[in-house]
């Protein structure tokens, strides 16, 4: 979604805002803008498209002033053009607003404001925020005006406001995140700590309904009732280098290569390999539902995280023998789910901000489930609303297409499955845990296949459609492979369980259709080979990803990607890596912007 950055202090504000926006551009990149206080009031500069367009504009028409706000947009209300870009000023040019989220009752408020004589220039809901605040602003108490205005807003939003009178920024949130960064005689605001890391690692995450006032002298926070909030800053342990490309051409490729370390970080310190036990000091959902009491699990997620949840179903059902349902966050609450007693609902989310997943978690809670979050971002909303949290420790993921977040989610789900097994007093998962220790090495070896996969991309990048097939625990890997290709290269791709091919998708097969088949050495291997024969019999092109000897498939597959073999339950984590690389190299060959694919945003904070 949109990226928000704000600064009060003595530095060159425009350069600082642009640098912050660079770090946030993955949140949205339809348009960008900044506003500062200039000698004659608020001055904004905005441009349609990527941040570089704004940078070019600022080079041609420089902007100087003190304290300011910056924004990078993923359009919800109003086309992604310069007019609708943020910051949005009110009709009287007294306040400037940047905003992430949706004001659901904006039409009603707009009608009221128009009746009161306020004019509107944009199609955004943000302009309602600006005009309403301005209508309540006496020219002195900006905080009071924002506080009064926000009581009228319905929806999920985070916004920041400045006026000219004082060097101050007022910000509040209801849903989407906001984080305050603390400095010496300067303070920062952002929707994501990644924007702040160059300047400070001391941060305060705002809670829902809190309101913050930032001045160079300090930061004050109030809760919804107007009571002052005292909250100590926390020190982020993210390294600023992690949000750089580090010599890679794209964040996506860098993040694919970070997987061996990221996976190690997910299970490191959480497994006693000698005793074959998973030990989490930090999970703590015992408060509401003891682990040994869990009788049902609901996994709630969207997109790539949903694919991780689908693998998680296999892991938990097989290792802990507990029935698992998997739901799209966007569907769950609308189907009136049955939540039986002793249900653990697990929200799986890289960002912890995805509105659909959060709503589903809320719906599960309302129906009596205990909540666990499997999440990459500490202090995100998903972690805050949950009784327990398993952080995936993947480090910041900047590429819009999720890669290391996915594989670390799979490890976290595996650890959860083993943990639930232990809690039920079942036999130790010794073999599985022993295999886990070899996983980073297996991923390293898989990454060495990169040149071969680049060659494959070169052969197939002009294809118009792809089919991905897998079975059993590797079926969600087929879905994920197809999703990655769609997102990054804009090639139409479908994922199916291989067994379903004959019930419809087989009609698509011809000599132009590459069919990527995940054929792992599990109990359905032979069946997948039969499916391959069926594709070949119809002149389809088979690209096999297998942990079997490539020779075995020589007669049936046109191309074989042989990956290292690991325990059957961990094999999906290895198998997905070549599919990530295939999507990446195909996207690059097609000239697509792989880190910022069209129409997407990293975290989707609207329904
Ligand atoms: C795909 C992708 C999205 C996200 C989805 C959920 O590459 O990144 O499909 O997986 O938007 O996001 P999180 O995991 O942040 O809830």
Coordinates of C-alpha atoms and ligand atoms in Angstrom, one line a residue:
X1 CA 0.0 0.0 0.0
X2 CA 1.1 3.6 0.2
X3 CA 4.3 4.6 1.9
X4 CA 4.4 7.5 4.4
X5 CA 7.4 9.4 5.6
X6 CA 7.7 12.5 7.7
X7 CA 10.5 14.6 9.1
X8 CA 11.0 17.4 11.7
X9 CA 14.5 18.6 12.4
X10 CA 17.4 20.4 10.9
X11 CA 18.4 18.3 7.9
X12 CA 17.9 19.0 4.2
X13 CA 14.3 17.8 4.2
X14 CA 13.6 17.1 0.6
X15 CA 16.6 14.8 0.2
X16 CA 15.7 13.0 3.4
X17 CA 12.1 12.5 2.3
X18 CA 13.2 11.1 -1.1
X19 CA 15.6 8.7 0.5
X20 CA 12.9 7.5 2.9
X21 CA 10.5 7.1 -0.1
X22 CA 13.1 5.0 -1.9
X23 CA 13.0 2.5 0.9
X24 CA 9.2 2.5 0.8
X25 CA 8.6 2.5 -2.9
X26 CA 7.8 -1.2 -2.8
X27 CA 4.6 -0.3 -0.9
X28 CA 3.2 1.5 -3.9
X29 CA 4.5 3.2 -7.0
X30 CA 1.7 4.8 -8.9
X31 CA 2.8 8.3 -8.0
X32 CA 4.9 10.1 -5.4
X33 CA 5.0 13.5 -3.8
X34 CA 6.5 15.6 -1.1
X35 CA 5.5 18.7 0.8
X36 CA 7.6 21.2 2.9
X37 CA 7.0 24.4 4.6
X38 CA 8.3 27.1 2.3
X39 CA 8.7 30.8 2.9
X40 CA 5.1 31.4 1.8
X41 CA 3.3 28.4 3.1
X42 CA 3.0 24.8 2.1
X43 CA 4.6 23.8 -1.1
X44 CA 4.2 20.4 -2.7
X45 CA 5.7 18.7 -5.6
X46 CA 4.1 15.5 -7.1
X47 CA 4.6 13.3 -10.1
X48 CA 2.8 10.4 -11.7
X49 CA 4.6 7.1 -11.9
X50 CA 7.7 5.9 -10.1
X51 CA 9.7 7.9 -7.6
X52 CA 12.3 8.7 -10.2
X53 CA 9.8 10.9 -12.1
X54 CA 9.5 13.0 -8.9
X55 CA 13.2 13.1 -8.5
X56 CA 13.6 14.4 -12.1
X57 CA 10.9 17.0 -11.5
X58 CA 12.6 18.1 -8.3
X59 CA 15.9 18.5 -10.1
X60 CA 14.2 20.7 -12.7
X61 CA 12.1 22.6 -10.1
X62 CA 13.9 22.3 -6.8
X63 CA 12.0 22.7 -3.6
X64 CA 13.4 24.1 -0.4
X65 CA 11.9 24.5 3.0
X66 CA 11.8 23.0 6.5
X67 CA 10.1 19.9 7.8
X68 CA 7.9 17.9 5.5
X69 CA 6.0 14.8 4.4
X70 CA 6.5 12.4 1.6
X71 CA 4.3 9.8 0.0
X72 CA 4.4 7.0 -2.5
X73 CA 1.0 5.8 -3.6
X74 CA -0.9 2.7 -4.5
X75 CA -4.2 4.1 -5.9
X76 CA -7.5 3.2 -4.2
X77 CA -9.7 6.3 -4.9
X78 CA -9.0 8.1 -8.0
X79 CA -6.7 7.3 -11.0
X80 CA -3.0 7.2 -10.4
X81 CA -2.2 10.6 -11.8
X82 CA -0.5 13.7 -10.6
X83 CA -3.7 15.4 -9.5
X84 CA -4.6 12.5 -7.2
X85 CA -1.0 12.1 -5.9
X86 CA -0.3 12.9 -2.2
X87 CA 0.4 15.1 -0.3
X88 CA -3.1 16.5 -0.6
X89 CA -3.7 20.1 0.5
X90 CA -7.0 21.4 1.7
X91 CA -8.9 23.9 -0.3
X92 CA -7.5 26.8 1.7
X93 CA -3.9 25.5 1.6
X94 CA -3.6 25.4 5.4
X95 CA -2.9 21.8 5.9
X96 CA -1.2 19.0 4.0
X97 CA -2.1 15.3 4.4
X98 CA -0.5 12.0 3.4
X99 CA -2.6 9.0 3.8
X100 CA -2.6 5.2 3.5
X101 CA -5.9 3.2 3.6
X102 CA -9.5 4.0 2.9
X103 CA -11.9 6.4 4.5
X104 CA -15.0 4.4 3.9
X105 CA -17.5 7.2 4.7
X106 CA -15.7 9.7 2.5
X107 CA -18.7 10.3 0.2
X108 CA -20.9 11.3 3.1
X109 CA -18.3 13.6 4.6
X110 CA -17.5 15.1 1.1
X111 CA -21.2 15.9 0.6
X112 CA -21.3 17.7 4.0
X113 CA -18.1 19.6 3.3
X114 CA -19.3 20.7 -0.2
X115 CA -22.5 21.9 1.4
X116 CA -20.4 23.9 3.8
X117 CA -18.6 25.5 0.9
X118 CA -15.4 23.4 0.7
X119 CA -14.1 22.7 -2.8
X120 CA -12.5 19.5 -4.0
X121 CA -9.9 19.2 -6.7
X122 CA -9.0 15.5 -6.6
X123 CA -10.9 12.2 -6.7
X124 CA -9.3 11.0 -3.5
X125 CA -10.8 10.2 -0.1
X126 CA -7.7 11.9 1.3
X127 CA -9.0 15.3 0.3
X128 CA -11.9 14.8 2.7
X129 CA -9.3 14.3 5.5
X130 CA -7.5 17.5 4.5
X131 CA -10.7 19.6 4.2
X132 CA -12.3 18.3 7.3
X133 CA -9.1 18.9 9.4
X134 CA -8.8 22.4 7.9
X135 CA -12.4 23.1 8.7
X136 CA -11.7 22.2 12.4
X137 CA -8.3 23.9 12.6
X138 CA -8.2 27.3 14.4
X139 CA -4.8 28.0 13.0
X140 CA -3.1 27.1 16.3
X141 CA -4.1 23.6 17.6
X142 CA -3.4 21.2 14.8
X143 CA -3.4 18.2 17.1
X144 CA -6.9 19.1 18.4
X145 CA -8.2 19.4 14.8
X146 CA -6.8 16.1 13.8
X147 CA -8.2 14.5 16.9
X148 CA -11.7 15.9 16.3
X149 CA -11.6 15.0 12.6
X150 CA -10.5 11.4 13.0
X151 CA -13.5 10.7 15.2
X152 CA -15.6 11.1 12.1
X153 CA -13.7 8.7 9.9
X154 CA -14.7 5.1 9.3
X155 CA -12.4 2.6 7.7
X156 CA -8.8 1.6 8.0
X157 CA -6.3 4.4 7.6
X158 CA -3.0 5.9 8.7
X159 CA -2.3 9.5 8.0
X160 CA 0.1 12.4 8.8
X161 CA -0.7 16.1 8.7
X162 CA 1.3 19.3 8.8
X163 CA 0.5 23.0 8.8
X164 CA 2.7 26.0 8.6
X165 CA 2.4 27.6 11.9
X166 CA 4.6 25.2 14.0
X167 CA 7.3 22.8 13.1
X168 CA 5.2 19.7 13.9
X169 CA 3.6 16.7 12.4
X170 CA 0.5 15.0 13.7
X171 CA -0.2 11.4 12.8
X172 CA -2.7 8.8 13.7
X173 CA -3.6 5.3 12.6
X174 CA -6.5 2.8 12.6
X175 CA -5.2 -0.3 10.9
X176 CA -2.2 0.4 8.6
X177 CA 1.0 0.8 10.5
X178 CA 2.9 3.9 11.6
X179 CA 6.3 4.0 13.3
X180 CA 8.0 7.0 14.9
X181 CA 11.8 7.2 14.7
X182 CA 13.6 9.1 17.5
X183 CA 16.7 11.2 16.9
X184 CA 18.7 14.0 18.5
X185 CA 16.8 17.3 17.9
X186 CA 14.9 15.6 15.1
X187 CA 12.2 13.0 14.7
X188 CA 10.9 10.8 12.0
X189 CA 7.7 9.1 10.9
X190 CA 7.2 6.3 8.5
X191 CA 4.8 3.5 7.5
X192 CA 7.7 1.0 7.7
X193 CA 10.9 1.1 9.8
X194 CA 12.9 0.4 6.6
X195 CA 12.6 4.1 5.8
X196 CA 14.2 5.1 9.0
X197 CA 17.1 2.7 9.3
X198 CA 19.7 5.1 7.9
X199 CA 18.9 7.7 10.6
X200 CA 17.8 5.8 13.7
X201 CA 17.0 2.4 15.0
X202 CA 15.2 3.7 18.0
X203 CA 11.5 3.5 17.2
X204 CA 8.0 3.5 18.7
X205 CA 5.3 1.6 16.9
X206 CA 2.0 3.5 17.2
X207 CA -1.0 1.4 18.4
X208 CA -4.4 1.7 16.7
X209 CA -6.2 4.9 17.5
X210 CA -3.1 6.5 19.0
X211 CA -2.2 10.0 17.9
X212 CA 1.3 11.3 17.8
X213 CA 2.8 14.8 17.8
X214 CA 6.3 15.0 16.5
X215 CA 8.4 18.1 16.9
X216 CA 12.2 18.4 16.8
X217 CA 12.2 18.5 20.6
X218 CA 10.3 15.3 21.1
X219 CA 7.4 13.0 20.5
X220 CA 4.1 12.9 22.4
X221 CA 1.5 10.2 22.1
X222 CA -2.1 10.0 23.2
X223 CA -4.5 7.2 23.2
X224 CA -8.1 7.2 21.8
X225 CA -9.4 8.8 25.0
X226 CA -6.8 11.5 25.0
X227 CA -4.7 10.1 27.8
X228 CA -0.9 10.5 27.3
X229 CA 0.8 7.3 26.4
X230 CA 4.3 6.5 27.9
X231 CA 6.0 4.0 25.8
X232 CA 9.7 3.3 25.8
X233 CA 11.4 3.2 22.4
X234 CA 12.6 -0.1 21.1
X235 CA 15.9 -0.7 19.3
X236 CA 15.5 -2.4 15.9
X237 CA 18.1 -5.0 15.2
X238 CA 17.7 -4.7 11.4
X239 CA 20.8 -3.8 9.6
X240 CA 20.5 -0.8 7.2
X241 CA 22.6 -3.0 4.7
X242 CA 19.7 -5.4 4.6
X243 CA 17.6 -2.9 2.8
X244 CA 20.2 -2.3 0.1
X245 CA 20.6 -4.4 -3.0
X246 CA 24.1 -5.5 -2.0
X247 CA 25.5 -5.9 -5.5
X248 CA 22.4 -7.8 -6.9
X249 CA 20.5 -6.3 -9.8
X250 CA 17.2 -6.7 -8.0
X251 CA 16.0 -7.2 -4.5
X252 CA 14.1 -10.3 -5.6
X253 CA 17.3 -12.0 -6.7
X254 CA 19.1 -10.9 -3.5
X255 CA 16.2 -12.2 -1.4
X256 CA 16.2 -15.5 -3.2
X257 CA 19.9 -15.9 -2.4
X258 CA 19.3 -14.9 1.2
X259 CA 17.2 -18.0 1.8
X260 CA 19.8 -20.3 3.2
X261 CA 20.6 -17.8 6.0
X262 CA 17.0 -16.7 6.5
X263 CA 15.9 -20.4 7.0
X264 CA 18.7 -20.9 9.4
X265 CA 17.6 -17.8 11.3
X266 CA 14.0 -19.2 11.4
X267 CA 14.9 -22.4 13.2
X268 CA 18.2 -21.3 14.8
X269 CA 17.9 -21.4 18.6
X270 CA 14.5 -23.0 18.4
X271 CA 15.4 -26.6 17.9
X272 CA 17.3 -28.9 20.4
X273 CA 18.7 -31.3 17.8
X274 CA 20.1 -33.7 20.4
X275 CA 16.7 -34.1 22.1
X276 CA 14.9 -33.8 18.8
X277 CA 12.6 -31.1 20.3
X278 CA 11.4 -27.7 19.2
X279 CA 11.7 -25.2 22.0
X280 CA 10.1 -21.8 21.5
X281 CA 10.7 -19.3 24.3
X282 CA 8.8 -16.7 22.4
X283 CA 5.6 -18.4 21.1
X284 CA 3.5 -18.0 24.2
X285 CA -0.1 -18.7 23.2
X286 CA -0.6 -20.7 26.4
X287 CA -2.5 -17.8 27.9
X288 CA -5.8 -18.8 26.2
X289 CA -5.3 -22.3 24.9
X290 CA -2.7 -24.7 26.0
X291 CA -0.8 -26.3 23.1
X292 CA -1.8 -29.7 24.2
X293 CA -5.5 -28.7 24.1
X294 CA -5.5 -27.6 20.4
X295 CA -8.0 -29.8 18.5
X296 CA -8.4 -27.9 15.3
X297 CA -6.3 -25.4 13.4
X298 CA -7.5 -22.8 11.0
X299 CA -4.8 -21.3 8.8
X300 CA -5.7 -17.8 7.4
X301 CA -3.6 -16.0 4.8
X302 CA -3.5 -14.4 1.3
X303 CA -1.4 -14.8 -1.8
X304 CA 1.9 -16.5 -1.3
X305 CA 1.3 -16.8 2.4
X306 CA -1.9 -18.8 1.6
X307 CA 0.3 -21.2 -0.4
X308 CA 2.5 -21.6 2.7
X309 CA -0.6 -22.3 4.7
X310 CA -1.6 -25.0 2.2
X311 CA 1.7 -26.7 2.8
X312 CA 1.2 -26.1 6.5
X313 CA -2.0 -28.2 6.4
X314 CA 0.0 -31.2 5.2
X315 CA 2.7 -30.6 7.9
X316 CA 0.3 -30.2 10.8
X317 CA -2.1 -33.0 9.8
X318 CA 0.8 -35.4 9.3
X319 CA 3.0 -34.5 12.2
X320 CA 0.5 -33.6 14.8
X321 CA -2.6 -35.4 13.5
X322 CA -4.8 -32.3 14.1
X323 CA -7.4 -31.4 11.4
X324 CA -6.5 -28.2 9.6
X325 CA -8.6 -25.9 7.5
X326 CA -7.0 -23.3 5.2
X327 CA -8.9 -20.2 4.2
X328 CA -8.2 -17.1 2.1
X329 CA -8.3 -14.1 4.5
X330 CA -10.7 -12.4 2.1
X331 CA -13.2 -15.2 2.2
X332 CA -13.1 -16.5 5.8
X333 CA -15.3 -14.0 7.6
X334 CA -17.9 -13.9 4.8
X335 CA -18.6 -17.6 4.9
X336 CA -19.6 -17.6 8.6
X337 CA -16.9 -20.2 9.6
X338 CA -17.5 -22.8 12.2
X339 CA -15.0 -22.4 15.0
X340 CA -15.2 -25.3 17.3
X341 CA -13.9 -25.1 20.9
X342 CA -10.1 -25.6 21.2
X343 CA -9.4 -24.1 17.7
X344 CA -6.2 -22.3 17.1
X345 CA -6.4 -19.8 14.3
X346 CA -3.1 -19.0 12.7
X347 CA -2.6 -15.9 10.6
X348 CA 0.2 -16.3 8.2
X349 CA 1.5 -13.0 6.9
X350 CA 4.9 -11.6 5.9
X351 CA 3.9 -8.1 6.6
X352 CA 1.4 -8.6 9.4
X353 CA -0.6 -5.8 7.8
X354 CA -2.7 -7.5 5.2
X355 CA -6.2 -6.2 5.8
X356 CA -7.9 -9.4 4.7
X357 CA -5.8 -11.7 6.9
X358 CA -6.3 -9.4 9.8
X359 CA -10.0 -9.3 9.4
X360 CA -10.1 -13.1 9.2
X361 CA -8.1 -13.3 12.3
X362 CA -10.5 -11.0 14.0
X363 CA -13.5 -13.1 12.8
X364 CA -11.8 -16.3 14.2
X365 CA -11.2 -14.5 17.5
X366 CA -14.8 -13.4 17.7
X367 CA -15.9 -17.0 17.4
X368 CA -13.7 -18.1 20.2
X369 CA -10.5 -19.2 18.6
X370 CA -7.1 -18.5 20.1
X371 CA -4.8 -16.5 17.8
X372 CA -1.3 -17.2 16.6
X373 CA 0.6 -15.1 14.1
X374 CA 3.3 -16.4 11.9
X375 CA 4.8 -13.2 10.7
X376 CA 8.0 -11.6 9.5
X377 CA 7.5 -8.1 11.0
X378 CA 7.8 -7.7 14.7
X379 CA 5.2 -5.4 16.2
X380 CA 3.0 -5.5 13.1
X381 CA -0.7 -5.6 13.6
X382 CA -1.0 -9.4 13.2
X383 CA 1.5 -9.9 16.1
X384 CA -0.3 -7.4 18.3
X385 CA -3.7 -8.9 18.0
X386 CA -2.5 -12.4 18.6
X387 CA -2.0 -14.5 21.8
X388 CA 1.2 -15.9 20.4
X389 CA 3.7 -15.1 17.7
X390 CA 6.2 -17.1 15.7
X391 CA 8.5 -14.6 14.0
X392 CA 10.0 -15.9 10.8
X393 CA 13.2 -13.8 11.0
X394 CA 13.5 -13.6 7.3
X395 CA 14.8 -10.0 7.5
X396 CA 13.2 -7.2 5.5
X397 CA 11.7 -8.3 2.2
X398 CA 11.7 -5.5 -0.3
X399 CA 11.0 -7.2 -3.6
X400 CA 7.2 -7.2 -4.1
X401 CA 7.2 -10.9 -5.0
X402 CA 7.6 -12.8 -1.9
X403 CA 10.4 -15.4 -1.8
X404 CA 12.4 -15.7 1.4
X405 CA 9.3 -14.8 3.4
X406 CA 7.5 -17.8 1.9
X407 CA 10.2 -20.4 2.6
X408 CA 10.7 -19.1 6.1
X409 CA 6.9 -19.4 6.7
X410 CA 7.2 -23.0 5.7
X411 CA 9.9 -23.6 8.3
X412 CA 7.8 -21.8 10.9
X413 CA 4.8 -23.9 10.1
X414 CA 7.0 -27.0 10.2
X415 CA 8.2 -26.0 13.7
X416 CA 4.6 -25.3 14.8
X417 CA 3.6 -28.8 13.6
X418 CA 6.4 -30.5 15.5
X419 CA 5.6 -28.4 18.5
X420 CA 2.0 -29.4 18.4
X421 CA 3.1 -33.0 18.0
X422 CA 5.3 -32.8 21.1
X423 CA 2.4 -31.2 23.1
X424 CA 0.3 -34.2 22.2
X425 CA 2.9 -36.6 23.6
X426 CA 3.6 -38.2 20.3
X427 CA 6.9 -39.8 19.3
X428 CA 9.7 -37.3 18.6
X429 CA 10.0 -36.1 15.0
X430 CA 13.7 -37.1 15.1
X431 CA 14.1 -37.8 11.4
X432 CA 12.3 -34.7 10.3
X433 CA 14.3 -32.4 12.7
X434 CA 17.6 -34.0 11.7
X435 CA 16.7 -33.2 8.1
X436 CA 15.9 -29.6 9.0
X437 CA 19.6 -29.0 9.9
X438 CA 20.5 -29.8 6.3
X439 CA 18.0 -27.5 4.7
X440 CA 20.2 -24.4 4.3
X441 CA 22.8 -26.5 2.6
X442 CA 20.2 -28.0 0.3
X443 CA 19.0 -24.5 -0.7
X444 CA 22.6 -23.4 -1.3
X445 CA 23.0 -26.3 -3.7
X446 CA 19.8 -25.5 -5.4
X447 CA 20.9 -21.9 -5.9
X448 CA 23.9 -23.3 -7.8
X449 CA 21.3 -24.3 -10.5
X450 CA 20.9 -20.6 -11.4
X451 CA 22.8 -20.6 -14.7
X452 CA 20.7 -23.6 -15.9
X453 CA 17.5 -21.9 -14.9
X454 CA 18.5 -18.7 -16.7
X455 CA 19.0 -20.8 -19.8
X456 CA 15.6 -22.3 -19.4
X457 CA 14.1 -18.8 -19.1
X458 CA 15.9 -17.9 -22.3
X459 CA 14.2 -20.8 -24.0
X460 CA 10.7 -20.2 -22.7
X461 CA 10.4 -16.5 -22.0
X462 CA 8.3 -15.8 -25.1
X463 CA 5.6 -18.4 -24.1
X464 CA 2.2 -16.9 -23.6
X465 CA 0.9 -19.5 -21.0
X466 CA 2.5 -21.8 -18.5
X467 CA 0.9 -24.7 -16.6
X468 CA 2.3 -25.7 -13.2
X469 CA 1.4 -29.1 -11.8
X470 CA 2.3 -30.7 -8.5
X471 CA 0.7 -33.2 -6.1
X472 CA 0.3 -33.7 -2.4
X473 CA 2.5 -31.4 -0.4
X474 CA 4.0 -30.1 -3.6
X475 CA 0.7 -29.0 -5.1
X476 CA 0.9 -25.6 -3.3
X477 CA 4.4 -25.3 -4.8
X478 CA 2.8 -25.5 -8.2
X479 CA 0.4 -22.8 -7.2
X480 CA 3.2 -20.6 -5.9
X481 CA 5.4 -21.2 -9.0
X482 CA 2.5 -20.0 -11.2
X483 CA 1.8 -17.0 -9.0
X484 CA 5.4 -15.9 -9.1
X485 CA 5.5 -16.2 -12.9
X486 CA 2.3 -14.2 -13.3
X487 CA 3.4 -11.4 -10.9
X488 CA 6.9 -11.0 -12.3
X489 CA 6.6 -11.7 -16.0
X490 CA 2.9 -11.0 -16.7
X491 CA 2.7 -14.4 -18.4
X492 CA -0.6 -16.2 -17.8
X493 CA 0.2 -19.2 -15.6
X494 CA -2.0 -21.7 -13.8
X495 CA -1.2 -24.0 -11.0
X496 CA -3.1 -27.3 -10.6
X497 CA -2.9 -30.5 -8.8
X498 CA -1.4 -32.9 -11.3
X499 CA -4.3 -35.3 -10.7
X500 CA -6.8 -32.7 -11.8
X501 CA -5.1 -32.2 -15.1
X502 CA -7.3 -34.8 -16.9
X503 CA -10.4 -33.1 -15.6
X504 CA -10.0 -29.9 -17.7
X505 CA -6.5 -28.3 -18.0
X506 CA -5.4 -31.1 -20.3
X507 CA -7.4 -29.3 -23.0
X508 CA -4.8 -26.5 -22.9
X509 CA -1.9 -28.7 -23.8
X510 CA -0.2 -28.3 -27.2
X511 CA 3.3 -28.0 -28.5
X512 CA 3.6 -24.4 -27.3
X513 CA 2.7 -24.9 -23.7
X514 CA 5.5 -25.3 -21.2
X515 CA 4.2 -27.5 -18.3
X516 CA 6.3 -27.3 -15.1
X517 CA 5.9 -30.4 -13.1
X518 CA 7.1 -30.9 -9.5
X519 CA 7.9 -34.5 -9.3
X520 CA 9.3 -35.3 -5.9
X521 CA 10.2 -38.7 -4.5
X522 CA 7.2 -38.9 -2.3
X523 CA 4.2 -41.3 -2.4
X524 CA 2.7 -39.7 -5.5
X525 CA 5.9 -39.6 -7.6
X526 CA 4.8 -42.4 -9.9
X527 CA 1.5 -40.8 -10.5
X528 CA 3.2 -37.5 -11.4
X529 CA 5.3 -39.4 -13.9
X530 CA 2.1 -40.8 -15.5
X531 CA 0.8 -37.2 -15.7
X532 CA 4.0 -36.3 -17.5
X533 CA 3.5 -39.0 -20.0
X534 CA 0.0 -37.7 -20.6
X535 CA 1.4 -34.2 -21.3
X536 CA 4.1 -35.6 -23.6
X537 CA 1.5 -37.7 -25.5
X538 CA -0.2 -34.4 -26.4
X539 CA 3.0 -32.7 -27.5
X540 CA 3.3 -30.5 -24.4
X541 CA 6.7 -29.4 -23.2
X542 CA 7.6 -30.8 -19.8
X543 CA 9.9 -29.0 -17.4
X544 CA 10.4 -31.3 -14.5
X545 CA 11.6 -30.3 -11.0
X546 CA 12.7 -33.4 -9.3
X547 CA 14.8 -34.8 -6.5
X548 CA 15.2 -38.0 -8.5
X549 CA 18.1 -38.8 -10.8
X550 CA 17.6 -36.7 -13.9
X551 CA 18.3 -39.7 -16.0
X552 CA 15.1 -41.3 -14.8
X553 CA 13.1 -38.6 -16.5
X554 CA 15.2 -38.3 -19.6
X555 CA 12.6 -40.0 -21.8
X556 CA 9.5 -38.1 -20.5
X557 CA 10.7 -34.6 -19.6
X558 CA 12.1 -32.1 -22.1
X559 CA 14.0 -30.3 -19.4
X560 CA 14.9 -31.6 -15.9
X561 CA 15.9 -29.5 -13.0
X562 CA 17.4 -31.9 -10.5
X563 CA 17.3 -30.5 -6.9
X564 CA 18.9 -32.0 -3.8
X565 CA 16.7 -34.5 -1.9
X566 CA 15.7 -33.8 1.6
X567 CA 13.0 -35.2 3.9
X568 CA 9.7 -35.4 2.1
X569 CA 8.0 -32.8 4.4
X570 CA 10.8 -30.3 3.7
X571 CA 11.1 -31.0 0.0
X572 CA 8.6 -28.3 -1.0
X573 CA 11.0 -25.7 0.5
X574 CA 13.8 -26.9 -1.9
X575 CA 11.4 -27.3 -4.9
X576 CA 10.1 -23.8 -4.8
X577 CA 13.5 -22.2 -5.3
X578 CA 14.0 -23.1 -9.0
X579 CA 10.4 -21.9 -9.6
X580 CA 11.3 -18.5 -8.0
X581 CA 14.4 -18.3 -10.2
X582 CA 12.5 -19.3 -13.3
X583 CA 10.0 -16.5 -12.6
X584 CA 12.8 -14.1 -11.9
X585 CA 14.8 -14.8 -15.1
X586 CA 11.7 -14.9 -17.3
X587 CA 10.6 -11.5 -15.9
X588 CA 14.1 -10.0 -16.5
X589 CA 14.2 -11.4 -20.1
X590 CA 10.8 -9.9 -20.8
X591 CA 12.1 -6.5 -19.6
X592 CA 9.6 -6.4 -16.7
X593 CA 10.3 -4.4 -13.5
X594 CA 10.6 -7.5 -11.3
X595 CA 11.0 -5.6 -8.0
X596 CA 7.9 -3.5 -8.6
X597 CA 5.5 -5.3 -10.9
X598 CA 2.6 -3.3 -12.3
X599 CA -0.5 -2.9 -10.2
X600 CA 0.9 -4.7 -7.1
X601 CA 2.0 -3.4 -3.7
X602 CA 3.9 -5.2 -1.1
X603 CA 1.4 -5.1 1.6
X604 CA -2.3 -4.8 0.9
X605 CA -3.8 -2.8 3.8
X606 CA -7.2 -2.4 2.2
X607 CA -9.9 -4.9 1.8
Ligands
LIG1 C1 3.1 -12.6 -3.7 C2 2.9 -11.7 -2.6 C3 1.5 -11.6 -2.1 C4 1.5 -11.7 -0.6 C5 0.1 -11.4 -0.1 C6 0.0 -11.5 1.4 O1 4.4 -12.7 -4.1 O2 3.8 -11.2 -2.1 O3 0.6 -12.5 -2.7 O4 1.9 -12.9 -0.2 O5 -0.3 -10.1 -0.4 O6 0.9 -10.7 2.0 P1 1.3 -10.9 3.5 O7 2.1 -12.2 3.6 O8 2.2 -9.7 3.9 O9 0.1 -11.0 4.4

